[in-house]
PDB file of C-alpha atoms (C1' of nucleotides) in Angstrom:
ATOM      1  CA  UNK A   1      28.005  12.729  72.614  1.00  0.00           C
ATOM      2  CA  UNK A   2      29.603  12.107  75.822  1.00  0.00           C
ATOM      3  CA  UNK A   3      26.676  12.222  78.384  1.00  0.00           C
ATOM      4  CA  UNK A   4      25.834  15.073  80.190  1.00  0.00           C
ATOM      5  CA  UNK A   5      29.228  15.663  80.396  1.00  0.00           C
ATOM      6  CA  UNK A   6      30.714  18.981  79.974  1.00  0.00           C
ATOM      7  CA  UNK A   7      27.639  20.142  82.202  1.00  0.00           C
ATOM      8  CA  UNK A   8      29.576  18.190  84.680  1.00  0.00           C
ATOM      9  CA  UNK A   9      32.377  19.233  86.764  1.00  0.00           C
ATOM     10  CA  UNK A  10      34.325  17.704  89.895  1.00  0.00           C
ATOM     11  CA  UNK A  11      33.305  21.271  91.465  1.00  0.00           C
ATOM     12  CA  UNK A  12      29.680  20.303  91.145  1.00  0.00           C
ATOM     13  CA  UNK A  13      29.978  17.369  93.198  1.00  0.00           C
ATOM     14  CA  UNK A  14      30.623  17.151  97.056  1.00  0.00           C
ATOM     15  CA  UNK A  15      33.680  14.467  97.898  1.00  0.00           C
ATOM     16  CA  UNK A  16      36.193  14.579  99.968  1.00  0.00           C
ATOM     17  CA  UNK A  17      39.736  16.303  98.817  1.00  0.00           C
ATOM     18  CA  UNK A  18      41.931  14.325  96.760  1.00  0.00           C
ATOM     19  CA  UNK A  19      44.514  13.863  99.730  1.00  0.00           C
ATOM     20  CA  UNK A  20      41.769  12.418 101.459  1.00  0.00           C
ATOM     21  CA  UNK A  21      40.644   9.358  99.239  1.00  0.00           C
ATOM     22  CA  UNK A  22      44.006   8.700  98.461  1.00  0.00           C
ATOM     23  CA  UNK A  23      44.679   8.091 102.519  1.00  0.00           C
ATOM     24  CA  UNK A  24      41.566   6.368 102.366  1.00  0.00           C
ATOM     25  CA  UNK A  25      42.654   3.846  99.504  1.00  0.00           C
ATOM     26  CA  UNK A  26      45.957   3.534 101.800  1.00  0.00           C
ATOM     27  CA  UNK A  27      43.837   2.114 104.308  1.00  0.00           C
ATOM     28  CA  UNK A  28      42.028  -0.334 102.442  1.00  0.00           C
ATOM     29  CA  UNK A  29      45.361  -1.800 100.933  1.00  0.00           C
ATOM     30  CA  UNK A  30      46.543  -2.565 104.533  1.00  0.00           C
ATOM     31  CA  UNK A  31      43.213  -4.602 104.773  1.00  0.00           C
ATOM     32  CA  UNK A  32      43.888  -6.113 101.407  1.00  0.00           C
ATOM     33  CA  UNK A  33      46.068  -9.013 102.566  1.00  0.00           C
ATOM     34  CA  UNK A  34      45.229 -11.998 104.052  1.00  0.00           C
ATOM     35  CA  UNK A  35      48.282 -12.266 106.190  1.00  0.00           C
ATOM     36  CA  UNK A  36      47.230  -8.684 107.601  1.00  0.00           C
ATOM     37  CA  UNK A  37      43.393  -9.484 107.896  1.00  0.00           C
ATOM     38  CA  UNK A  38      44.509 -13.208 109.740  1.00  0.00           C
ATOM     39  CA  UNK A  39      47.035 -11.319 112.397  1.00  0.00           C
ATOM     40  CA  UNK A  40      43.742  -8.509 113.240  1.00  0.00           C
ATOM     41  CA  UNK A  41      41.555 -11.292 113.960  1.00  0.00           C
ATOM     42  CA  UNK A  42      43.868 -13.195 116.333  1.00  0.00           C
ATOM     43  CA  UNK A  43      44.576  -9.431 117.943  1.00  0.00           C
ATOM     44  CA  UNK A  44      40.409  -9.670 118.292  1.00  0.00           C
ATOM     45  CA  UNK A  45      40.990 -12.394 121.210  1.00  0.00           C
ATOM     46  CA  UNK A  46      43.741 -11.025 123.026  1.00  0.00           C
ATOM     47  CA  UNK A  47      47.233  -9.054 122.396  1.00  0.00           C
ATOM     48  CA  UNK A  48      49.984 -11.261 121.596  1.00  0.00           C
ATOM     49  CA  UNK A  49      53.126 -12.067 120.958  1.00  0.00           C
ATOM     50  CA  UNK A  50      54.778 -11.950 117.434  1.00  0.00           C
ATOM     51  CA  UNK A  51      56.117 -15.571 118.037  1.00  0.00           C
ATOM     52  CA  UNK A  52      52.476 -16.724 118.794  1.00  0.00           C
ATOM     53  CA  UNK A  53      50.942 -14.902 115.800  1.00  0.00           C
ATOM     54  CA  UNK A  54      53.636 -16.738 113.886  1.00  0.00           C
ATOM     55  CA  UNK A  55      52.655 -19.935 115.070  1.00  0.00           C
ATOM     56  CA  UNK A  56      48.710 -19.809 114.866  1.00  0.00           C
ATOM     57  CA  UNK A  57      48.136 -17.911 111.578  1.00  0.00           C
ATOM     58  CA  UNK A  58      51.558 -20.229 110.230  1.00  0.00           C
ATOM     59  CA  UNK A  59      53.610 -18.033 108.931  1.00  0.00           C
ATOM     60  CA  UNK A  60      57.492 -17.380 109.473  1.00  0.00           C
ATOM     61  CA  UNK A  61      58.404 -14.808 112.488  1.00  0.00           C
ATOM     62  CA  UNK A  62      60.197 -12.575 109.484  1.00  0.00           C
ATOM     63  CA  UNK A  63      56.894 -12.256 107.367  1.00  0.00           C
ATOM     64  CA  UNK A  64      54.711 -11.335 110.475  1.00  0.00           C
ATOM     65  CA  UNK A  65      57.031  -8.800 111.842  1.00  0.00           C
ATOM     66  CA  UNK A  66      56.991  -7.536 108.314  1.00  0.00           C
ATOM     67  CA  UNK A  67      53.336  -7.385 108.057  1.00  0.00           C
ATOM     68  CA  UNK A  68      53.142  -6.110 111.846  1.00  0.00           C
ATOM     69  CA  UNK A  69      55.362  -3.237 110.722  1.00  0.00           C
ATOM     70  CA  UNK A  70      52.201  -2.537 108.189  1.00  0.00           C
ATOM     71  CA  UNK A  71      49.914  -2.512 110.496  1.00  0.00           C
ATOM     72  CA  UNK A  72      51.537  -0.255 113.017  1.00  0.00           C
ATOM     73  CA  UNK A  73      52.146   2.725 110.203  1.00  0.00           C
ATOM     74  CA  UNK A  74      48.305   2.298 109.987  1.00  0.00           C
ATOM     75  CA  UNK A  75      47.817   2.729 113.444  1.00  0.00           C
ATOM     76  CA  UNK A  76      45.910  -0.366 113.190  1.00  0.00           C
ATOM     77  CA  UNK A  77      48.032  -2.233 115.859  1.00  0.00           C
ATOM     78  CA  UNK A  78      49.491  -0.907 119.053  1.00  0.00           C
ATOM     79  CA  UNK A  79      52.035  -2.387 120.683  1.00  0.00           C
ATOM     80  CA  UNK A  80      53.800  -2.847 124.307  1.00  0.00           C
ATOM     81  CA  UNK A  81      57.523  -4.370 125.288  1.00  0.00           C
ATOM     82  CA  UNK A  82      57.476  -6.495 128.072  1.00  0.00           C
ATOM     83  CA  UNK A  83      60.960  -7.805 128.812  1.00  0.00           C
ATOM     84  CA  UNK A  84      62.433  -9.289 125.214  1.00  0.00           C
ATOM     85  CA  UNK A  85      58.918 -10.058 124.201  1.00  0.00           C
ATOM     86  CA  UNK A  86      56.687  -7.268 122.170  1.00  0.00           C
ATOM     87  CA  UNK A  87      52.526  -7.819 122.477  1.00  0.00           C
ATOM     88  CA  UNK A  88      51.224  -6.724 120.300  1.00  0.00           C
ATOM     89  CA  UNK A  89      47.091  -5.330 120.266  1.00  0.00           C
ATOM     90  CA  UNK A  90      44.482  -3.851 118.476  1.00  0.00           C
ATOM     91  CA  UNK A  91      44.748   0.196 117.988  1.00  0.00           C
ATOM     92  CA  UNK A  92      41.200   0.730 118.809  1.00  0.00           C
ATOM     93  CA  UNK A  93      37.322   0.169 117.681  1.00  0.00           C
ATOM     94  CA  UNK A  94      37.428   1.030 113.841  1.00  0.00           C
ATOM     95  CA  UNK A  95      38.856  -2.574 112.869  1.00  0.00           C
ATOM     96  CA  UNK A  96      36.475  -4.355 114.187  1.00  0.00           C
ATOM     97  CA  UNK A  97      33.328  -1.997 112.463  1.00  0.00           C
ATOM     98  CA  UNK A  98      35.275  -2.046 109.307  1.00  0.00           C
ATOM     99  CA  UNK A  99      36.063  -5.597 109.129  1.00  0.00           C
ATOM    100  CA  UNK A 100      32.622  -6.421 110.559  1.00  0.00           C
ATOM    101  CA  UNK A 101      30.760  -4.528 107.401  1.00  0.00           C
ATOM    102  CA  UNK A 102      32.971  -5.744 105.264  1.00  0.00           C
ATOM    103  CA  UNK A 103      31.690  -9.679 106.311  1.00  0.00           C
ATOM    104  CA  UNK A 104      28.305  -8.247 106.031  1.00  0.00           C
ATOM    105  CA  UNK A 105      28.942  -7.255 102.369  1.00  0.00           C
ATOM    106  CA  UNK A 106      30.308 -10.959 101.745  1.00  0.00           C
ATOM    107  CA  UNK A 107      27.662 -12.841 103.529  1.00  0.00           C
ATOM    108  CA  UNK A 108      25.426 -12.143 101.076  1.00  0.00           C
TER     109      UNK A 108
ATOM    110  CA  UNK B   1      61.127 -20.369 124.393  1.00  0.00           C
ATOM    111  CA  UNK B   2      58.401 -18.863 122.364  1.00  0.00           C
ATOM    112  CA  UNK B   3      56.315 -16.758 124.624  1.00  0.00           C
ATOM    113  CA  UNK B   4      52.896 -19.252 125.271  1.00  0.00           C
ATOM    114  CA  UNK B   5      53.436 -21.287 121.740  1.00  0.00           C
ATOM    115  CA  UNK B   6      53.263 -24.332 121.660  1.00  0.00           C
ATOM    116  CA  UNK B   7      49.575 -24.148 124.183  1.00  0.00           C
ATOM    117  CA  UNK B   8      48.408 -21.880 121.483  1.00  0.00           C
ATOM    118  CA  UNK B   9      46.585 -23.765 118.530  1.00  0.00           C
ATOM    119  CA  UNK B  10      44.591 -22.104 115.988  1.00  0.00           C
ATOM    120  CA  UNK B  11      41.547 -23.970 116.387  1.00  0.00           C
ATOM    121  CA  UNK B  12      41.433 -22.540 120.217  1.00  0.00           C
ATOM    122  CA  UNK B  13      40.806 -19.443 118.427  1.00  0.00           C
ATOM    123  CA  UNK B  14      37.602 -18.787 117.378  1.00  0.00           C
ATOM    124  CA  UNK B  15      38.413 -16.896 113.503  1.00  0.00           C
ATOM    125  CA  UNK B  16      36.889 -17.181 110.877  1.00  0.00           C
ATOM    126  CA  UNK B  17      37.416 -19.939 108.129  1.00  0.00           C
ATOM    127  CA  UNK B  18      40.474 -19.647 106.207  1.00  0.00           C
ATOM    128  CA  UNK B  19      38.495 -18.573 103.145  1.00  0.00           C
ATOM    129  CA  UNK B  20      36.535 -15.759 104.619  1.00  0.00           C
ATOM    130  CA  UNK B  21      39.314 -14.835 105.658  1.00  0.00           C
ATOM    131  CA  UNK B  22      40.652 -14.622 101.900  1.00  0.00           C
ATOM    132  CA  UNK B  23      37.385 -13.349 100.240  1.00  0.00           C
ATOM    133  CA  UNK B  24      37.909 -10.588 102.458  1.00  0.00           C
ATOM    134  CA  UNK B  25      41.081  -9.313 101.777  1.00  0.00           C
ATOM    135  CA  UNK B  26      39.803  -9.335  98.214  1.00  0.00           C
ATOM    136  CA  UNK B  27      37.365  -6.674  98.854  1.00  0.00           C
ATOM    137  CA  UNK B  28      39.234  -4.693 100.784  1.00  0.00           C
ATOM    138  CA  UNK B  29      41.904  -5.005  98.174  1.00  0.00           C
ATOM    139  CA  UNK B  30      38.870  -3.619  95.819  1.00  0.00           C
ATOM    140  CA  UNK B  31      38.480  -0.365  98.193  1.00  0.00           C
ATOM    141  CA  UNK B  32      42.886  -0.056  98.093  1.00  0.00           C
ATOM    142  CA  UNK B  33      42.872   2.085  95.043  1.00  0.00           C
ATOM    143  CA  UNK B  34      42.683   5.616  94.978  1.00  0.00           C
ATOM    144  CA  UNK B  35      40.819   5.642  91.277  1.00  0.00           C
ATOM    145  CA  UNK B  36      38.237   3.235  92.459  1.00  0.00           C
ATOM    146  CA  UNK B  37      37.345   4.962  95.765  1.00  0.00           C
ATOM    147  CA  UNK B  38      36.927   7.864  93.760  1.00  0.00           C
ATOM    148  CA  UNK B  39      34.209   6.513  91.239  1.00  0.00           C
ATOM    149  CA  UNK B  40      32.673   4.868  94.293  1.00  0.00           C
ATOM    150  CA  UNK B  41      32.495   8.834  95.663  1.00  0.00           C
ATOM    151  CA  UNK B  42      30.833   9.899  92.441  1.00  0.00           C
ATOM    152  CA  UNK B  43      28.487   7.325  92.261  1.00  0.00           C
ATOM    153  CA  UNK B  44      27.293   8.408  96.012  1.00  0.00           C
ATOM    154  CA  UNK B  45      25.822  11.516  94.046  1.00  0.00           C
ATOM    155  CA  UNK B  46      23.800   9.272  91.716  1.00  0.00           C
ATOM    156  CA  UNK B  47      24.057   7.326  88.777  1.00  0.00           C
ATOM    157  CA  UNK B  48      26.402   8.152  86.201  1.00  0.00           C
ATOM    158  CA  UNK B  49      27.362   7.017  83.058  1.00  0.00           C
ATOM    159  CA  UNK B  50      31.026   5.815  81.704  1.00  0.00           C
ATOM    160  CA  UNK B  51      31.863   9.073  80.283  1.00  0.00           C
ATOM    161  CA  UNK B  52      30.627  10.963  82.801  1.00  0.00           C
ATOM    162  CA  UNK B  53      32.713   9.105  85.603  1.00  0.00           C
ATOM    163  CA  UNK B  54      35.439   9.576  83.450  1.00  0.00           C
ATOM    164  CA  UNK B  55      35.184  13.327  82.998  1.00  0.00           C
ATOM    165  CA  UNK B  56      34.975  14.406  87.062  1.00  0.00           C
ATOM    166  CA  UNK B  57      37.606  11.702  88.460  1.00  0.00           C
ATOM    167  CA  UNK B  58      39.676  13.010  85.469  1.00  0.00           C
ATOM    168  CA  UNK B  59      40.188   9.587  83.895  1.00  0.00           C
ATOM    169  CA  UNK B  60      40.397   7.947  80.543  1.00  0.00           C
ATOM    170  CA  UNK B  61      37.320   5.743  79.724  1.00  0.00           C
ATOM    171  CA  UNK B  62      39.186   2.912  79.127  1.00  0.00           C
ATOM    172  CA  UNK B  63      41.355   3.054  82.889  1.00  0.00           C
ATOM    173  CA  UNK B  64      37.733   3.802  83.948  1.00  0.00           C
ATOM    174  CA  UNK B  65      36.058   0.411  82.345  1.00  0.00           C
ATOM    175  CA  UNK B  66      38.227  -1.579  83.519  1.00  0.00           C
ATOM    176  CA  UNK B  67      38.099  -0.479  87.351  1.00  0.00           C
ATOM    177  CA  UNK B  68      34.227  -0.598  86.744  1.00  0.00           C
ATOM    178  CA  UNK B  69      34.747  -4.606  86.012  1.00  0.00           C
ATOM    179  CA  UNK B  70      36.616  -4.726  89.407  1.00  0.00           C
ATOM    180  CA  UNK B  71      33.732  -2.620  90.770  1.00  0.00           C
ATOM    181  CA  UNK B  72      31.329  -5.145  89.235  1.00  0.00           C
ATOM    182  CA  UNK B  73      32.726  -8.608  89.920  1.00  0.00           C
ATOM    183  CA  UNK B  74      33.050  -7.103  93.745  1.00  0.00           C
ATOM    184  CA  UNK B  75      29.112  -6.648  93.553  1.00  0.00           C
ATOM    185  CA  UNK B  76      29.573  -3.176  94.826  1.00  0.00           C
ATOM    186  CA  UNK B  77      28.261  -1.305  92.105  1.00  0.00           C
ATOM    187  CA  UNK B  78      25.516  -2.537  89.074  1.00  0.00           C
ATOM    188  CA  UNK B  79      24.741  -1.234  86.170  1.00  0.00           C
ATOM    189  CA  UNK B  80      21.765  -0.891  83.562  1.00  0.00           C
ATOM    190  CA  UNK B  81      21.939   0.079  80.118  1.00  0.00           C
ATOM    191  CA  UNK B  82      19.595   2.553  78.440  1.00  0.00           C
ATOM    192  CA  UNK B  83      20.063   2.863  74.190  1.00  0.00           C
ATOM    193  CA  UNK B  84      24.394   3.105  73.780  1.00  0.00           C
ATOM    194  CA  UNK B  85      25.078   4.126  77.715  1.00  0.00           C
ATOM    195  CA  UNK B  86      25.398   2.483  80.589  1.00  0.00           C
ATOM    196  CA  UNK B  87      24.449   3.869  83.980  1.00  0.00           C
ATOM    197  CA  UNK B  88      26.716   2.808  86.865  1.00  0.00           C
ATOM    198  CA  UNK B  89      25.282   2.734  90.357  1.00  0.00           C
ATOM    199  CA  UNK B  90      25.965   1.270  93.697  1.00  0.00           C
ATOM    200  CA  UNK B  91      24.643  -1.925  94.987  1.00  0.00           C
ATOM    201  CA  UNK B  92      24.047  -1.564  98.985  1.00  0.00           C
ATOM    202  CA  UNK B  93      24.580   0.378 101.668  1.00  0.00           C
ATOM    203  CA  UNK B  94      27.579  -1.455 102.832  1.00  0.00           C
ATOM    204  CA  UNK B  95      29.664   0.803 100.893  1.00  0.00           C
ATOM    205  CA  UNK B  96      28.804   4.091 101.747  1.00  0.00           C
ATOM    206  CA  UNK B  97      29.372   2.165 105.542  1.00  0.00           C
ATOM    207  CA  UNK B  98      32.535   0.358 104.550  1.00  0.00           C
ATOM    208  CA  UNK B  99      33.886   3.751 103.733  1.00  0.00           C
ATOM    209  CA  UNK B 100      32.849   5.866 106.478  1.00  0.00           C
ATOM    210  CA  UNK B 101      34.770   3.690 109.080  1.00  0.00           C
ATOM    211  CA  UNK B 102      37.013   4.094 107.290  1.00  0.00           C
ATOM    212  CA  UNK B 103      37.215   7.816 106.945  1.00  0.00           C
ATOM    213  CA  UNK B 104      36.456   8.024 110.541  1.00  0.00           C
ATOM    214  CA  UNK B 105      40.144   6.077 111.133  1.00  0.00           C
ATOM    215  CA  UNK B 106      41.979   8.620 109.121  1.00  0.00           C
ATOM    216  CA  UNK B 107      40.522  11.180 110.772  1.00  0.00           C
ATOM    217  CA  UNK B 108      42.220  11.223 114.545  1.00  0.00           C
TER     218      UNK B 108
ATOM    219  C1'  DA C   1      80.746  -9.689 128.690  1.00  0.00           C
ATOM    220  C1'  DC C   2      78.542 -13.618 126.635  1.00  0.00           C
ATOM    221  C1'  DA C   3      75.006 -16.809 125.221  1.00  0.00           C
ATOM    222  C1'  DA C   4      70.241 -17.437 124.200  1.00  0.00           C
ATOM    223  C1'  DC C   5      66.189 -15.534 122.822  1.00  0.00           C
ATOM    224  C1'  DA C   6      62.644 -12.168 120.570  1.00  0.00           C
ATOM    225  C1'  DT C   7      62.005  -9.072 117.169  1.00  0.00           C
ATOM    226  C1'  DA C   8      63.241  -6.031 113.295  1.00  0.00           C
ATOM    227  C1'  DT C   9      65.279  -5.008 108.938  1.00  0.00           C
ATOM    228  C1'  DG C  10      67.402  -4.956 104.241  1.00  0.00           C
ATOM    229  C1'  DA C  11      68.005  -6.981  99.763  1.00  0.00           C
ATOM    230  C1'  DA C  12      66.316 -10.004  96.253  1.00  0.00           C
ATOM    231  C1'  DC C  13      62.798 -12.298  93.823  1.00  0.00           C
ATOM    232  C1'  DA C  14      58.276 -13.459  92.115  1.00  0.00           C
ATOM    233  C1'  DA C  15      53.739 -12.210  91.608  1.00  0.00           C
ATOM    234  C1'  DT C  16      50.096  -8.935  91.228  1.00  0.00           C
ATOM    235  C1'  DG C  17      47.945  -4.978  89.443  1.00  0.00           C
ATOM    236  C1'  DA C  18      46.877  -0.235  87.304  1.00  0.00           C
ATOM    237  C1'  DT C  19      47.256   2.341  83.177  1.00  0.00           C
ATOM    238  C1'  DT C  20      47.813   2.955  78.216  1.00  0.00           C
ATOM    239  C1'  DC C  21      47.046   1.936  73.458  1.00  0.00           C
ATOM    240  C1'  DA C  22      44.731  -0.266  69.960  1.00  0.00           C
ATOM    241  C1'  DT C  23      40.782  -2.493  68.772  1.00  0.00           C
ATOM    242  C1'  DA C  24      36.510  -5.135  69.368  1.00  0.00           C
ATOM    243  C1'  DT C  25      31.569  -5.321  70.683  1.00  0.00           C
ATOM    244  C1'  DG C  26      27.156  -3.449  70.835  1.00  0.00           C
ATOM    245  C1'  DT C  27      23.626   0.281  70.028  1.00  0.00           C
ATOM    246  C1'  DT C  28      21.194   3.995  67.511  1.00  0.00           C
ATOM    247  C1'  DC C  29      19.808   6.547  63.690  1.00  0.00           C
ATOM    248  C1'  DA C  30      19.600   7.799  58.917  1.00  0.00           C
TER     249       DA C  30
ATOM    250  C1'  DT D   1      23.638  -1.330  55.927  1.00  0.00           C
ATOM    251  C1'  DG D   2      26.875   2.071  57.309  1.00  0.00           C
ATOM    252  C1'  DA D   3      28.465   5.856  60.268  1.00  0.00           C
ATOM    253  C1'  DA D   4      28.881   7.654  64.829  1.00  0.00           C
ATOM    254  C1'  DC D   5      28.893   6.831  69.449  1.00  0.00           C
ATOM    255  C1'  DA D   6      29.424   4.317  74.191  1.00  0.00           C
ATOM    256  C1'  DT D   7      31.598   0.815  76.396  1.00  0.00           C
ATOM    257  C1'  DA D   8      34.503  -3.340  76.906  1.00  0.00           C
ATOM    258  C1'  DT D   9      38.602  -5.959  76.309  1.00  0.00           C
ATOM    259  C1'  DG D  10      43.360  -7.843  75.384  1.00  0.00           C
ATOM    260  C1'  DA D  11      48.254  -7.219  75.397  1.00  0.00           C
ATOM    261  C1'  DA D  12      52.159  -4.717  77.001  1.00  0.00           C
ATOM    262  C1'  DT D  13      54.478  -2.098  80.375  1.00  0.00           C
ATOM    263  C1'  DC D  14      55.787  -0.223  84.650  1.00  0.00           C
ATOM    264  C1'  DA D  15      55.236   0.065  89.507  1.00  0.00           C
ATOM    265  C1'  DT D  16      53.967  -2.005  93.820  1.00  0.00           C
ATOM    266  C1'  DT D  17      54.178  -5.563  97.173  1.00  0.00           C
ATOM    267  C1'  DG D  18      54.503 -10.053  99.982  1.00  0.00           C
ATOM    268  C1'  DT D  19      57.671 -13.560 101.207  1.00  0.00           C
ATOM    269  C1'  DT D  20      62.179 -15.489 102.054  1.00  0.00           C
ATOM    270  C1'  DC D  21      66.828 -15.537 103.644  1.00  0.00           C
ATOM    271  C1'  DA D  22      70.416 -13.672 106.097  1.00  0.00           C
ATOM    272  C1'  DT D  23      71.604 -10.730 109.538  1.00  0.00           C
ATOM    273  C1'  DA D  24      71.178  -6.849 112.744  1.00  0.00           C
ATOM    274  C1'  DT D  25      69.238  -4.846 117.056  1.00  0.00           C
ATOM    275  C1'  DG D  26      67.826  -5.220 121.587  1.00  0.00           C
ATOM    276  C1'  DT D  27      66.885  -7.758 126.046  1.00  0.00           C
ATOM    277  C1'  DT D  28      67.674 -11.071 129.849  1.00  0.00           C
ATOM    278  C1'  DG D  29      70.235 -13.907 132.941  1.00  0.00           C
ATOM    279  C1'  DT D  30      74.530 -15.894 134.188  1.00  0.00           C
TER     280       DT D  30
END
DNA sequence: ACAACATATGAACAATGATTCATATGTTCA
DNA sequence: TGAACATATGAATCATTGTTCATATGTTGT
């Protein structure tokens, strides 16, 4: 016997289209680095620089700009050019919520 | 120069500590698979066995179990057995949260 | 135009991770 | 105890990904 299944079909239950989850697992991998997660908190005080990410998370200028790049396909991370000097900043309110229930979930 | 480096320290930012930091990247690594944001969909609907899960996401049992384990070490879903099955189930509300931020981002 | 600076990018490498296959563990019932 | 079933697990494989290094692009001031 296999359950109740056979009774059971993907039709009977109510989630989101395929397309959908997979975006939504897309997401979640550009939260699954700590690199990534360090840069969005020091966005959380203030936009900045990629040389001063560099320096107070401590990692080279290549690897931030690399992980920056992530994080602007996400629309995670906005970003403004001010002479030879990009500042970077938060995209808007959904990091925060997200990262906030995900410390929630942790703290526990 | 290097925009305001060298003033900037990471302790004059208040983040979180290094390993929170890490543990949370971990689960939000858990949420960065398509397969495993699915069974977390199915198990909004209720409870649902190995098989079960296996026949609506369209999964082998075995590719199944093992994302369950992730699932489970994550503490975002639990499980009780009853005779030769095991019913699957999730452990808080964070995730059903987690997930709608998330879904809310995609969707703009 | 050139030098100095800030950032981005491409290739290479190492590490991580998801799925498959085969098999083991654990449970029920006869 | 043995057969059938439900789930878990280990090893192997293939794909994905983060970092590094070298270098390219783009900007400013002289």
């Amino acid at each position: 016997m296999e359950g109740e299944a056979g009774k059971i079909d993907i039709k009977d239950i109510p989630m989101p289209d395929e397309d959908v989850m997979y975006d939504l697992a897309e997401l979640y991998k550009v939260f699954g680095d700590s690199t990534r997660i360090k840069i969005l908190y020091v966005l959380f005080e203030s936009e900045m620089c990629v040389q001063d990410i560099s320096n107070v998370i401590g990692m080279t200028q290549s690897a931030v700009s690399h992980q920056l790049r992530v994080l602007k396909n996400s629309k995670l991370v906005k970003y403004r050019r001010d002479g030879k000097t990009i500042y970077y900043s938060l995209a808007d309110g959904h990091v925060r919520s997200i990262m906030d229930q995900g410390l929630e979930h942790i703290e526990e």
